[in-house]
Every structure is written in structure tokens, then in C-alpha cells.
mmCIF file with all atom_site columns, C-alpha atoms in Angstrom:
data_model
loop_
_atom_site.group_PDB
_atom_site.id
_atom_site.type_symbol
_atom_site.label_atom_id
_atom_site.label_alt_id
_atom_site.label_comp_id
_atom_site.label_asym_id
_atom_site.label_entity_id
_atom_site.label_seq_id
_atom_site.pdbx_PDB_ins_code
_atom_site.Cartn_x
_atom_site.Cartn_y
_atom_site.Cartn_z
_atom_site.occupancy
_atom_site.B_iso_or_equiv
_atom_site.pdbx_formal_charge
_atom_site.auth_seq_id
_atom_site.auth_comp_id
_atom_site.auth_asym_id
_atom_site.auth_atom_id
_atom_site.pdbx_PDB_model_num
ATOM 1   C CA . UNK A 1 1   ? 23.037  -20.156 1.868   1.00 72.00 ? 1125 UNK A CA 1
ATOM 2   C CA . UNK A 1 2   ? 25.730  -22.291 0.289   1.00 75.00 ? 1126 UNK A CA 1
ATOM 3   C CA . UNK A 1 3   ? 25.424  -24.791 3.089   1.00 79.00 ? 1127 UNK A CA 1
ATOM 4   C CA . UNK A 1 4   ? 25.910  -27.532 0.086   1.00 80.00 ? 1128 UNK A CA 1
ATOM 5   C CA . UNK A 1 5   ? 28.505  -26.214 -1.752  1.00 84.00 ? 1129 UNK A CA 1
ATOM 6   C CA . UNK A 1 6   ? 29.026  -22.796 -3.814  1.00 86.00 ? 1130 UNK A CA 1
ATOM 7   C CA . UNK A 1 7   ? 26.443  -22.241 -6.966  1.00 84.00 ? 1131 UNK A CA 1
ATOM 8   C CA . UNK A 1 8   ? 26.935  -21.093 -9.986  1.00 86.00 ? 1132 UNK A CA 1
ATOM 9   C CA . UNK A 1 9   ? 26.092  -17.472 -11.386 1.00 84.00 ? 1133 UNK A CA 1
ATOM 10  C CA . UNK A 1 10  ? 23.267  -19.381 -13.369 1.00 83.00 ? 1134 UNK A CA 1
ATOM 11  C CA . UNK A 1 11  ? 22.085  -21.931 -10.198 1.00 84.00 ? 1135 UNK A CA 1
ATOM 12  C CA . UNK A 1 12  ? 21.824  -18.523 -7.813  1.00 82.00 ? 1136 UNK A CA 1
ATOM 13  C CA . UNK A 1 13  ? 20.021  -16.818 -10.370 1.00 79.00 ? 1137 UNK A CA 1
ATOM 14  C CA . UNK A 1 14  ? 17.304  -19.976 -11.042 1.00 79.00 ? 1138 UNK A CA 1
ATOM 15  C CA . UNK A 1 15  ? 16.928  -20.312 -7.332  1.00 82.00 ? 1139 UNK A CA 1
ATOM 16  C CA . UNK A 1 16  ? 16.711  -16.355 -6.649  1.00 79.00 ? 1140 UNK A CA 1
ATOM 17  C CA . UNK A 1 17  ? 14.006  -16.697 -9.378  1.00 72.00 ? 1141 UNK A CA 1
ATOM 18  C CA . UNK A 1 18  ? 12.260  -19.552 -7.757  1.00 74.00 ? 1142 UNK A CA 1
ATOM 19  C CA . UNK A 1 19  ? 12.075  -18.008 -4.323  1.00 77.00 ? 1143 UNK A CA 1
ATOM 20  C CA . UNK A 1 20  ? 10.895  -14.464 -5.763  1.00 70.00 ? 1144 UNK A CA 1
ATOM 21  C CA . UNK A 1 21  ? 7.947   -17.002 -7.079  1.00 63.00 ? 1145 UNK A CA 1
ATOM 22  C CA . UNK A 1 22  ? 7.457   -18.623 -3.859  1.00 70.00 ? 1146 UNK A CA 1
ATOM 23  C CA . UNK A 1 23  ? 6.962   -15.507 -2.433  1.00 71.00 ? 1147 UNK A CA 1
ATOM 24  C CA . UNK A 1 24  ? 4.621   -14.104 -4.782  1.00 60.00 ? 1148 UNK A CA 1
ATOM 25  C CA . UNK A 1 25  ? 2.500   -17.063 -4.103  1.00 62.00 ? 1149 UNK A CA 1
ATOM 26  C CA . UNK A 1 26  ? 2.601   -17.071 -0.570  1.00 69.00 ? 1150 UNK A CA 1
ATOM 27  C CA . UNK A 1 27  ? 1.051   -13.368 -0.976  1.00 65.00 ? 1151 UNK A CA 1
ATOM 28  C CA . UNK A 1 28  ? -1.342  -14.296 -3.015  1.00 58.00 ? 1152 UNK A CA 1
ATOM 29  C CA . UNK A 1 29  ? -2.446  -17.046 -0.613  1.00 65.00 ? 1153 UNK A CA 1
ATOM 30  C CA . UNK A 1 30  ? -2.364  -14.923 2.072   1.00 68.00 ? 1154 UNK A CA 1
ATOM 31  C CA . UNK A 1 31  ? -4.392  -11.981 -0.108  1.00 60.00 ? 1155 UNK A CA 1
ATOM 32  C CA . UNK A 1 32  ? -7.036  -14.332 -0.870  1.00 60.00 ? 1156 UNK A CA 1
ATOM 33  C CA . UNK A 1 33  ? -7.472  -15.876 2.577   1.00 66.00 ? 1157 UNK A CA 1
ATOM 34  C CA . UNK A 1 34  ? -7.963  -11.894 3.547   1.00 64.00 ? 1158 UNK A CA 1
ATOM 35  C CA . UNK A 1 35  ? -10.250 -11.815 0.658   1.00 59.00 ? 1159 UNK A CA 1
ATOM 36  C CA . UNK A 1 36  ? -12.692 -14.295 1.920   1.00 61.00 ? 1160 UNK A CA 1
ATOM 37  C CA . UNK A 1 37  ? -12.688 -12.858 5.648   1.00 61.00 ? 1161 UNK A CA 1
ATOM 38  C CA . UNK A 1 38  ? -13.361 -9.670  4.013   1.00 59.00 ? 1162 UNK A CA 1
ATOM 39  C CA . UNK A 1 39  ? -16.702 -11.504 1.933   1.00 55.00 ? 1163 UNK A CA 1
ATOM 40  C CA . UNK A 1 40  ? -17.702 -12.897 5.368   1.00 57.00 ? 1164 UNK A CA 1
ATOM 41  C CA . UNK A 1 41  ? -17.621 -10.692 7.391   1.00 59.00 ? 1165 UNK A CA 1
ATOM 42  C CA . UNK A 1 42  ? -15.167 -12.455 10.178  1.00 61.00 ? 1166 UNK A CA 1
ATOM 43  C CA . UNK A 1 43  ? -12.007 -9.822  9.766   1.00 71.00 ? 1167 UNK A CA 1
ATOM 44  C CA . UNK A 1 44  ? -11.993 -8.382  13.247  1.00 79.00 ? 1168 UNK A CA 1
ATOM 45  C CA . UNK A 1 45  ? -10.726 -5.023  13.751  1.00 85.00 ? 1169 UNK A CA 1
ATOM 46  C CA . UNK A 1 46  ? -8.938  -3.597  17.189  1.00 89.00 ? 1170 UNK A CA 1
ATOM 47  C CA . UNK A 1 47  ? -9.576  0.161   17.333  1.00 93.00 ? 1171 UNK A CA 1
ATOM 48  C CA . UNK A 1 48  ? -7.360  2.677   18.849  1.00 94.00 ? 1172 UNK A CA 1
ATOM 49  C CA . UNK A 1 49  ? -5.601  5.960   18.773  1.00 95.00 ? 1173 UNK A CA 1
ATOM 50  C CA . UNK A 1 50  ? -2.683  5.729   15.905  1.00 96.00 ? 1174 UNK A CA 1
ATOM 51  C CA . UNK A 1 51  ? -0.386  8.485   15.414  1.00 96.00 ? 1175 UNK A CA 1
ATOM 52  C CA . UNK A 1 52  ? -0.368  9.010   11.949  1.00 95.00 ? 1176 UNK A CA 1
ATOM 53  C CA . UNK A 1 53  ? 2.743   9.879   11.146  1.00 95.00 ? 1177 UNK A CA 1
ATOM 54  C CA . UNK A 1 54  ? 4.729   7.409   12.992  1.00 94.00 ? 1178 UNK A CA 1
ATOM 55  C CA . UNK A 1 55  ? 2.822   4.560   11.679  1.00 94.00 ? 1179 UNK A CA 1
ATOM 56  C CA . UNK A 1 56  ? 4.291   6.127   7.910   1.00 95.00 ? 1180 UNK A CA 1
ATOM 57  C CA . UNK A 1 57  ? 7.591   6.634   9.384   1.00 93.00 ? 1181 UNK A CA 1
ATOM 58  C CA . UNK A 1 58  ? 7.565   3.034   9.647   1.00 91.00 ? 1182 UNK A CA 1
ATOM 59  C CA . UNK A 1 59  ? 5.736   1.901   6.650   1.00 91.00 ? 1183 UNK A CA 1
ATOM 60  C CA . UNK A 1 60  ? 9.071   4.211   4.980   1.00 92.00 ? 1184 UNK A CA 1
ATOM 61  C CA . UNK A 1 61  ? 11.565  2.704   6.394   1.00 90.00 ? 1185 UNK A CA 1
ATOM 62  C CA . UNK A 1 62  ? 10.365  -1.127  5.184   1.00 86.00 ? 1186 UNK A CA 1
ATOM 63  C CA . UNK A 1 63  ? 10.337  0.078   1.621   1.00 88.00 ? 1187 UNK A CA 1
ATOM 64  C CA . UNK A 1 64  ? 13.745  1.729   1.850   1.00 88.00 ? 1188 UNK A CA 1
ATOM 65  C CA . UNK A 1 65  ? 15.567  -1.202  0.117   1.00 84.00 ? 1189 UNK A CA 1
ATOM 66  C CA . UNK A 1 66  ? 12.844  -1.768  -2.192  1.00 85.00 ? 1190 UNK A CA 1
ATOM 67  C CA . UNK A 1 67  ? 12.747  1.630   -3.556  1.00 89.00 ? 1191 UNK A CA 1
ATOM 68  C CA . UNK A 1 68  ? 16.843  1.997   -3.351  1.00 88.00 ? 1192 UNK A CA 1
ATOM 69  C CA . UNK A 1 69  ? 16.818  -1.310  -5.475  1.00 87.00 ? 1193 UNK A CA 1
ATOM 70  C CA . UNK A 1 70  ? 14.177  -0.076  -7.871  1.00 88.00 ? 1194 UNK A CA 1
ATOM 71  C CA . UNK A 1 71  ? 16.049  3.486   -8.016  1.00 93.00 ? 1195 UNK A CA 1
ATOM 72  C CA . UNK A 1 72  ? 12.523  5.317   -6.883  1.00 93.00 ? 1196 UNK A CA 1
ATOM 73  C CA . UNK A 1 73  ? 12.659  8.023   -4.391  1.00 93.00 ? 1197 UNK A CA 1
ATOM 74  C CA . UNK A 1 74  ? 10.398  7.929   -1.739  1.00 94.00 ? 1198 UNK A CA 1
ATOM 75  C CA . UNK A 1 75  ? 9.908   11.692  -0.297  1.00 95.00 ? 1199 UNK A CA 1
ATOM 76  C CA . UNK A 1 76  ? 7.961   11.877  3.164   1.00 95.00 ? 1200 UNK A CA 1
ATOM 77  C CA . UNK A 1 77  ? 6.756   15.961  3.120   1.00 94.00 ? 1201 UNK A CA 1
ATOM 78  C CA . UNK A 1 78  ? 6.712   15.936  7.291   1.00 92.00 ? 1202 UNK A CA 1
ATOM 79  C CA . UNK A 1 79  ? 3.534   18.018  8.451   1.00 91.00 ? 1203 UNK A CA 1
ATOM 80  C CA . UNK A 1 80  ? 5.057   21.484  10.148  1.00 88.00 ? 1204 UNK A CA 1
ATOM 81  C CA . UNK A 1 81  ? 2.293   21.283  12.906  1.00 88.00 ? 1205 UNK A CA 1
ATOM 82  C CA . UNK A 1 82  ? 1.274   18.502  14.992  1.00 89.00 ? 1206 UNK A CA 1
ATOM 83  C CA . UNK A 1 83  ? -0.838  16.009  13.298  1.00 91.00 ? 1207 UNK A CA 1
ATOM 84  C CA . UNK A 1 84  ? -4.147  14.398  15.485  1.00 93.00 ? 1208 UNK A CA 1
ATOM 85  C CA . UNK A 1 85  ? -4.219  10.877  16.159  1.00 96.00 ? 1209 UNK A CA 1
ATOM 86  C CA . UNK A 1 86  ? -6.275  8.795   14.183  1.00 96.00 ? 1210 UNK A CA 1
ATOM 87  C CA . UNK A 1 87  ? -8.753  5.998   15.579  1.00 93.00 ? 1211 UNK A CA 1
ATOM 88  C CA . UNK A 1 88  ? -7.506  2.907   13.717  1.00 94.00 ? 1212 UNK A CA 1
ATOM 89  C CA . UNK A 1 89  ? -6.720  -0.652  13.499  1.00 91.00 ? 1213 UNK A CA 1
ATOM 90  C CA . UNK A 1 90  ? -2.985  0.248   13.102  1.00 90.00 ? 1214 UNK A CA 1
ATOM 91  C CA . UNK A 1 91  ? -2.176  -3.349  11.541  1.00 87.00 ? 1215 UNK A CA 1
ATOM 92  C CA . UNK A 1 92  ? -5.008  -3.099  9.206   1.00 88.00 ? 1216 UNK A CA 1
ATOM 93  C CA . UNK A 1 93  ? -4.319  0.713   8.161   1.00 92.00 ? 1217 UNK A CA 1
ATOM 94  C CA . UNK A 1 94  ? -0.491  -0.350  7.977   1.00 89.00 ? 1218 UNK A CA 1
ATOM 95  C CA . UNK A 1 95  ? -1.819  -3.212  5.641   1.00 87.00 ? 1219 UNK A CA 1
ATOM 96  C CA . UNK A 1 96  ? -3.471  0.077   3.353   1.00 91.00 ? 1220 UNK A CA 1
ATOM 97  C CA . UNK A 1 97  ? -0.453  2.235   2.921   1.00 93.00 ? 1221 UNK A CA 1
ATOM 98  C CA . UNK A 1 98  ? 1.681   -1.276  2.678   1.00 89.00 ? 1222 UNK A CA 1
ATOM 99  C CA . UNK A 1 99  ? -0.203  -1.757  -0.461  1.00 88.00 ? 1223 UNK A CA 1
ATOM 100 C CA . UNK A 1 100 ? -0.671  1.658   -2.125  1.00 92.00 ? 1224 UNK A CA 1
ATOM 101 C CA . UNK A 1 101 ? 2.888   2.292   -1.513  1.00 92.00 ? 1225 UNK A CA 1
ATOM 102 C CA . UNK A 1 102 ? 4.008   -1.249  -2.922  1.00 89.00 ? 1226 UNK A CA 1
ATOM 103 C CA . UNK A 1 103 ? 1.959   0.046   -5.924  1.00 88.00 ? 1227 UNK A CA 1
ATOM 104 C CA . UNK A 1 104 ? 3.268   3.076   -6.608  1.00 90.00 ? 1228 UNK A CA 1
ATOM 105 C CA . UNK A 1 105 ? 7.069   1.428   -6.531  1.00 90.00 ? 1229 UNK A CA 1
ATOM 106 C CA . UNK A 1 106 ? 5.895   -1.505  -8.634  1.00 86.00 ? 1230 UNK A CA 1
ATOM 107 C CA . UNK A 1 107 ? 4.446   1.052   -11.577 1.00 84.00 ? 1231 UNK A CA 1
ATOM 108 C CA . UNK A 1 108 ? 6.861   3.555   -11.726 1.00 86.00 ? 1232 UNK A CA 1
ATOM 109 C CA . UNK A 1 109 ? 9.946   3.598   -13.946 1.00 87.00 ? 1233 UNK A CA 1
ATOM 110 C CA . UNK A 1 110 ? 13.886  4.598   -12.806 1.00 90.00 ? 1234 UNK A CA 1
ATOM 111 C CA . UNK A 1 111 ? 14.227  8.052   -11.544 1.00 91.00 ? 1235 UNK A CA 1
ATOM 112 C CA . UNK A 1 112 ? 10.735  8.094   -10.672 1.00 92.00 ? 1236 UNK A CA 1
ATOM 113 C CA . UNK A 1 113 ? 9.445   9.946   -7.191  1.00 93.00 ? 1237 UNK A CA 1
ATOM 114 C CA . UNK A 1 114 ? 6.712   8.883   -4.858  1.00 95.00 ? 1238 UNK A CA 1
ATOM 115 C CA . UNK A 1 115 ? 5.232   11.729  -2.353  1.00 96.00 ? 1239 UNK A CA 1
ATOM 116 C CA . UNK A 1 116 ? 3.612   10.972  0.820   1.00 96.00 ? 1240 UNK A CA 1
ATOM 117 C CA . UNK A 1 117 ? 1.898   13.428  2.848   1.00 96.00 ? 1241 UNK A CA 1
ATOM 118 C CA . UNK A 1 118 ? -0.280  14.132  5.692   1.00 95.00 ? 1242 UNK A CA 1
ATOM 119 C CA . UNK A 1 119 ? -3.419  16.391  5.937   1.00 94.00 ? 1243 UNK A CA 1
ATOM 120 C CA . UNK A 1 120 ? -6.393  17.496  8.278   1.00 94.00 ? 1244 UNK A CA 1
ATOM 121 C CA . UNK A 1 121 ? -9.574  17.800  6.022   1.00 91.00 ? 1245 UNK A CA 1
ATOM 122 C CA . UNK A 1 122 ? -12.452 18.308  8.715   1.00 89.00 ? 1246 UNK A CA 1
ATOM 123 C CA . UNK A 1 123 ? -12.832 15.685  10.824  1.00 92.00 ? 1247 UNK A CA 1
ATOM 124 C CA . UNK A 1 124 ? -10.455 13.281  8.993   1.00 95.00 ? 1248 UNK A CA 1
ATOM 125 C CA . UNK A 1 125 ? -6.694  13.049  8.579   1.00 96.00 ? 1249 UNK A CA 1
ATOM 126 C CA . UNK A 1 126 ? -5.880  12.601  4.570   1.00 96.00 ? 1250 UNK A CA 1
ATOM 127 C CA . UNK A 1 127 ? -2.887  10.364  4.164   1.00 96.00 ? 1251 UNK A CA 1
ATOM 128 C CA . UNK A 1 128 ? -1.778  11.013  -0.005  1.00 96.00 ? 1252 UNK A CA 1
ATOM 129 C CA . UNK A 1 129 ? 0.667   8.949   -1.477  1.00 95.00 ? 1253 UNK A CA 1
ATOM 130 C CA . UNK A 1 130 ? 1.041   10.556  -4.846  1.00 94.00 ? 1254 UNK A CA 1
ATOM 131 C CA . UNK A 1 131 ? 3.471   8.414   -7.477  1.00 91.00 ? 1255 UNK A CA 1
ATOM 132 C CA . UNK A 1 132 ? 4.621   9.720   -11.435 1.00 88.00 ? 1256 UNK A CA 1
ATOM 133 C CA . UNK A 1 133 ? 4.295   6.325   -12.515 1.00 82.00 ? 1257 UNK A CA 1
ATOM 134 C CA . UNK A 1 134 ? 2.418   5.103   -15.678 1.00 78.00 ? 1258 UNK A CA 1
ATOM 135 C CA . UNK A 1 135 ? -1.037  6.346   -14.266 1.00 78.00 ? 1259 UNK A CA 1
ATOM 136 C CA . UNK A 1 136 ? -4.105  4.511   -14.517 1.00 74.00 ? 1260 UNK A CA 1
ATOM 137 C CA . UNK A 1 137 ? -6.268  5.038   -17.612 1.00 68.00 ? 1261 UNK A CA 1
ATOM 138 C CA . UNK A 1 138 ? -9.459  7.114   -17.826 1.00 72.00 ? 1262 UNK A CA 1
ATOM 139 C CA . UNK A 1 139 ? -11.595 3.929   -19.452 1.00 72.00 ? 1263 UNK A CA 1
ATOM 140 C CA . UNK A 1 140 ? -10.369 1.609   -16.128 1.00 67.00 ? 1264 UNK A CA 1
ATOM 141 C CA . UNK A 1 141 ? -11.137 4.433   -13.408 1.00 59.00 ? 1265 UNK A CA 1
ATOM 142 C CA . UNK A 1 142 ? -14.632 3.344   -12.447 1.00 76.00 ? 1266 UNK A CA 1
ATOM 143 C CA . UNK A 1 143 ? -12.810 -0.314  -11.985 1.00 75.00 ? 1267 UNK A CA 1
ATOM 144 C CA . UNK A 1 144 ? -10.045 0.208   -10.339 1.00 72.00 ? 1268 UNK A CA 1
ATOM 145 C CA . UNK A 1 145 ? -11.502 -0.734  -6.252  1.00 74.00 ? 1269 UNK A CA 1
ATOM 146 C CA . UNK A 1 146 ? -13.600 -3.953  -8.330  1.00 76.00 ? 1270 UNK A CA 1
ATOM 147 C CA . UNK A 1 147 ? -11.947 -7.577  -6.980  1.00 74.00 ? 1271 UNK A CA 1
ATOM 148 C CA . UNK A 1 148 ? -9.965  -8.996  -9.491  1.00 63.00 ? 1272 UNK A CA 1
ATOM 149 C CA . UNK A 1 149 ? -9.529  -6.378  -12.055 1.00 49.00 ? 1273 UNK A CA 1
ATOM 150 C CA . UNK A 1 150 ? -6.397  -4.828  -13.473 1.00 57.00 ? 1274 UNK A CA 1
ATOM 151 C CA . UNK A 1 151 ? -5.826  -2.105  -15.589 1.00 54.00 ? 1275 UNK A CA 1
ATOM 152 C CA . UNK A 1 152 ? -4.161  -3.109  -18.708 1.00 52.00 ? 1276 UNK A CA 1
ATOM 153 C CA . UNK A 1 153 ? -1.073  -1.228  -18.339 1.00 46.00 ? 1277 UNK A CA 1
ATOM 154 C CA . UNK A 1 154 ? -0.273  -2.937  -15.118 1.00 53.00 ? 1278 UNK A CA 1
ATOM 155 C CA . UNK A 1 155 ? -0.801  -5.599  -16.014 1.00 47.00 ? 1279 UNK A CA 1
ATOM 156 C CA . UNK A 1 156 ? 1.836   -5.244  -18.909 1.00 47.00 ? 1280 UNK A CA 1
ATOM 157 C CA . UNK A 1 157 ? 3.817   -3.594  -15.972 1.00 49.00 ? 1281 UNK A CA 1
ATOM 158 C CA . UNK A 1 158 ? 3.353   -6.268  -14.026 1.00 53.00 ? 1282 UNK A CA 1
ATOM 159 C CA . UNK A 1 159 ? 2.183   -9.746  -14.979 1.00 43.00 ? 1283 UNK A CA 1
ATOM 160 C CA . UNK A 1 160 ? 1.681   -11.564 -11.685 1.00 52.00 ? 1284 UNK A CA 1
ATOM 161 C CA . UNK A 1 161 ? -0.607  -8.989  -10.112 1.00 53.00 ? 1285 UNK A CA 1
ATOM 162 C CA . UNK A 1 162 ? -3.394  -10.856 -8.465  1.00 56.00 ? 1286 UNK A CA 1
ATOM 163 C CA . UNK A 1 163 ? -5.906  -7.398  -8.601  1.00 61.00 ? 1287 UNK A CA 1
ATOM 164 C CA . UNK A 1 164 ? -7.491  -8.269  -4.963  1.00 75.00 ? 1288 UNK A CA 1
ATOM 165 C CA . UNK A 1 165 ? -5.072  -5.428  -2.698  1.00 79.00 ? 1289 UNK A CA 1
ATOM 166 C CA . UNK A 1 166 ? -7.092  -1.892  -3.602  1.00 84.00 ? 1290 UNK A CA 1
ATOM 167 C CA . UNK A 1 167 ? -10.284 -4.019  -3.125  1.00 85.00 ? 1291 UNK A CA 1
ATOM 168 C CA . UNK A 1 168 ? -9.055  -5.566  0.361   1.00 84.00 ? 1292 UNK A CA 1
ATOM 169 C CA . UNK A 1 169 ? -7.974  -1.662  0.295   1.00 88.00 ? 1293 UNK A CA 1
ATOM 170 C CA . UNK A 1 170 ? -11.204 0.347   -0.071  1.00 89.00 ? 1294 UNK A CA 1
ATOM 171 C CA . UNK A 1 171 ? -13.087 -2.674  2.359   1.00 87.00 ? 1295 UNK A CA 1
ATOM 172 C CA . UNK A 1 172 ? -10.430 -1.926  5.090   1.00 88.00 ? 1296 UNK A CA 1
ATOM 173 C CA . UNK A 1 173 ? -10.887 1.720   5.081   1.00 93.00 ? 1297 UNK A CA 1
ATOM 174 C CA . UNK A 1 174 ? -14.793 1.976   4.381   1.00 91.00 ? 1298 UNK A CA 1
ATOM 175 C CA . UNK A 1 175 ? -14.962 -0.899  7.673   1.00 90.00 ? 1299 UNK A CA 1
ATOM 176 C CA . UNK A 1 176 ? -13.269 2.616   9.669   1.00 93.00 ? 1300 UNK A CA 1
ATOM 177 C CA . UNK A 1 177 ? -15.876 4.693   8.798   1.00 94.00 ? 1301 UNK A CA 1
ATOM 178 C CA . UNK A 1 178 ? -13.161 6.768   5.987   1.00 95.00 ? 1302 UNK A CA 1
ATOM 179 C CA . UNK A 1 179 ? -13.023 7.318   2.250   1.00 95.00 ? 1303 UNK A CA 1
ATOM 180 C CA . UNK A 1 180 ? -10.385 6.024   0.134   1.00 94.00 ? 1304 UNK A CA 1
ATOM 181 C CA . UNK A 1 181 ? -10.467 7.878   -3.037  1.00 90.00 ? 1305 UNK A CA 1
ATOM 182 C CA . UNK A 1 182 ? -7.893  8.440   -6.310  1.00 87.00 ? 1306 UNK A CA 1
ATOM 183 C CA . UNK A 1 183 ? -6.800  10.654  -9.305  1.00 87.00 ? 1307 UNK A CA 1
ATOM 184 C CA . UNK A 1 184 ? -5.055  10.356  -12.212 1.00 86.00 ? 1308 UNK A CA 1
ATOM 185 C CA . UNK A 1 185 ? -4.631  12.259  -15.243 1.00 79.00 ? 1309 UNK A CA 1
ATOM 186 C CA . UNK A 1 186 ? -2.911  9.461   -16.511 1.00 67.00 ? 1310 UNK A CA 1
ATOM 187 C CA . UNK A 1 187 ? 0.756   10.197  -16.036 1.00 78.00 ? 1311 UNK A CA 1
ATOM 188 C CA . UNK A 1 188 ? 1.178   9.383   -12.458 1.00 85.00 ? 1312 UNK A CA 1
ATOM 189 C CA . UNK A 1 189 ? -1.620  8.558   -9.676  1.00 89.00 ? 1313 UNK A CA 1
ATOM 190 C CA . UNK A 1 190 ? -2.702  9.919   -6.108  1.00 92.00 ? 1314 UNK A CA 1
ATOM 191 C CA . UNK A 1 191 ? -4.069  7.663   -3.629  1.00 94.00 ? 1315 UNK A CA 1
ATOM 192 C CA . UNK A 1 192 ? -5.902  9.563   -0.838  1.00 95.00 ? 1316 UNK A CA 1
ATOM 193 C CA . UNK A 1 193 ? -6.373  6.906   2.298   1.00 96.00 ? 1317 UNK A CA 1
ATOM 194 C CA . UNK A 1 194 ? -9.252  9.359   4.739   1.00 97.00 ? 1318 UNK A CA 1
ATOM 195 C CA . UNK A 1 195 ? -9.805  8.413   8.251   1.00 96.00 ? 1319 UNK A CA 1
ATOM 196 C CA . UNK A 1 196 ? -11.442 9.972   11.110  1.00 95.00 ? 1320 UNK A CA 1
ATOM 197 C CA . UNK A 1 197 ? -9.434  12.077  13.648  1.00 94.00 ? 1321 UNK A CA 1
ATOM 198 C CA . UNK A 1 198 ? -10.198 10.526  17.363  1.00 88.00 ? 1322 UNK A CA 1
ATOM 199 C CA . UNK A 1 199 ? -13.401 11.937  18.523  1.00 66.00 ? 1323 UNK A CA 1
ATOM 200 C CA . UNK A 1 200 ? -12.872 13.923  21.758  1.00 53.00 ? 1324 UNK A CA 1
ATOM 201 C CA . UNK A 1 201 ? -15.323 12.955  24.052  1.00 44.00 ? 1325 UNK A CA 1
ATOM 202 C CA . UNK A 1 202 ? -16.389 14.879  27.573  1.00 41.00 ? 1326 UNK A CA 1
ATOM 203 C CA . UNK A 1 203 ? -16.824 12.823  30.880  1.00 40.00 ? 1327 UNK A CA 1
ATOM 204 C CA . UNK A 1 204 ? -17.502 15.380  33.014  1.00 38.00 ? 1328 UNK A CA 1
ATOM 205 C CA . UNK A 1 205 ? -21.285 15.021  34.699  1.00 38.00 ? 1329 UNK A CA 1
#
């Protein structure tokens, strides 16, 4: 903040680099002390109704400056008809999209898009994210939910990756009774995060 002088173009960019470290590390603390809740069990969850598209209205409009700076378009296909509510641990579900999306910026290139819909498929709402990124590869598929494990194109992609978010991922979503599921053909990826629609239930005697 210059509060000790003005920096250099070479001091601002060592400390930007430092702090974009620091950062990364404080995630991956914070990832792994998820990780172990996760293992044991002690993660609580607060269910309620979530409104669906709200709660990716505002997952959107946190990753506006991240995909302006990366130059990837994010492109929110708003359901025409009313979409039901969800029942939901909004925090943890907004921790699930937080990652998937952060994913799809992270592996695509300039000029790249990044879809995100909303769909009723029986008694669940499908939220897609769908990115044209560098895909994932047909050998890591039956990997790509294990802890730790990285495809090898991300990790060329990306080299600090800690492969522990679509684990935390598919244990937050299968904990809500849903599905999280994926394709790729290996130019690009769709994420598909499934969770039940509220259950209506009948009080009268």
C-alpha cells in the first residue's frame, strides 16, 4: 500500500508474486483442513430451501474480475420458466460451483467461454457448468473425483494445484443425497452438480 515509500516496477511485482503465493497456501490449508472433516465425518451441514439460480447469480458475479482478467467469458443461459428450490446447505453447494467454476477459468485459454445452466431432471435440479478448455483425458476419467490426483495436463496448466477440490466436491454433493457427474471428449469439459428439488410435503390430517 506504499505506506513505506513508493516500489519499484520490479519490488511490486516480487511482492504481488509473494502474496499470490500466500494465498495459494492459505487455500490449500484451508482445503486440507476441509479434507480431514470430510474423512471424519465432523463437517456439519445446515439444510434448507436454496433458490438455485440466485445462489449462481452470485457465485457469477465473484468471478467477474477473474474471468475479465483471464479474458474468459462467463455466459449464464437464464432458465425461461421458474426454477424449484433446491434443499441445500447453500454455503457448502456455493463451495461446489466455487470450485468447478474456478476450474473451468483456470484451464481454459484466451477467448475461451464457460456456460452455466440450470435444469429440472426428475426430482433433481441439474446445475451444468460446461467450459472449452483443454478437457480432461480419456486415460484420467475414472480418476478424476480420487483425493490427490491430477490429470497431467493440468497439472502442466497449472502447477500448484493441490487435486483435493472435485474430491471435497463429489463428498459435498453425495452428503445431499445428489450426483455429481462429468464429460469430456477431451476438448472442453461439463460438470453436472444434481441435487434434489425440495420435497413437498402434506400436513393436512
Amino acid at each position: 500500500d506504499k505506506d513505506f515509500g513508493n516500489l519499484s516496477t520490479e519490488q511490486e511485482q516480487m511482492l504481488k508474486k509473494a502474496s499470490e503465493q500466500n494465498e495459494r497456501v492459505i487455500s490449500l490449508v484451508s482445503e486440507m483442513l476441509t479434507l480431514n472433516k470430510a474423512a471424519d465425518g465432523t463437517i456439519p451441514y445446515v439444510f434448507e430451501p436454496v433458490d438455485p439460480v440466485h445462489l449462481l447469480e452470485k457465485i457469477l458475479f465473484e468471478f467477474m474480475s477473474e474471468s475479465y482478467k483471464k479474458k474468459v467469458e462467463l455466459i449464464f443461459l437464464r432458465p425461461e420458466n421458474a426454477m424449484p428450490f433446491i434443499t441445500a446447505d447453500p454455503n457448502k453447494i456455493h463451495i461446489v460451483i466455487e470450485n468447478i467454476m474456478d476450474n473451468a477459468i483456470k484451464y481454459s485459454k484466451e477467448g475461451d467461454k464457460v456456460f452455466i445452466s440450470i435444469t429440472p431432471v426428475a426430482d433433481m435440479v441439474d446445475i451444468s457448468i460446461k467450459d472449452t478448455g483443454i478437457g480432461i483425458p480419456s486415460e484420467a476419467q475414472n480418476k478424476i473425483f480420487t483425493k490427490f490426483f491430477r490429470a497431467e495436463n493440468a497439472q502442466t496448466k497449472d502447477t500448484l494445484g493441490s487435486g483435493i477440490g472435485l474430491y471435497m466436491c463429489k463428498k459435498i454433493v453425495d452428503a445431499h443425497h445428489g450426483n455429481l457427474t462429468f464429460e469430456s471428449t477431451g476438448y472442453g469439459s461439463t460438470f453436472h452438480v444434481l441435487i434434489p428439488q425440495i420435497v413437498a410435503t402434506n400436513n393436512t390430517k
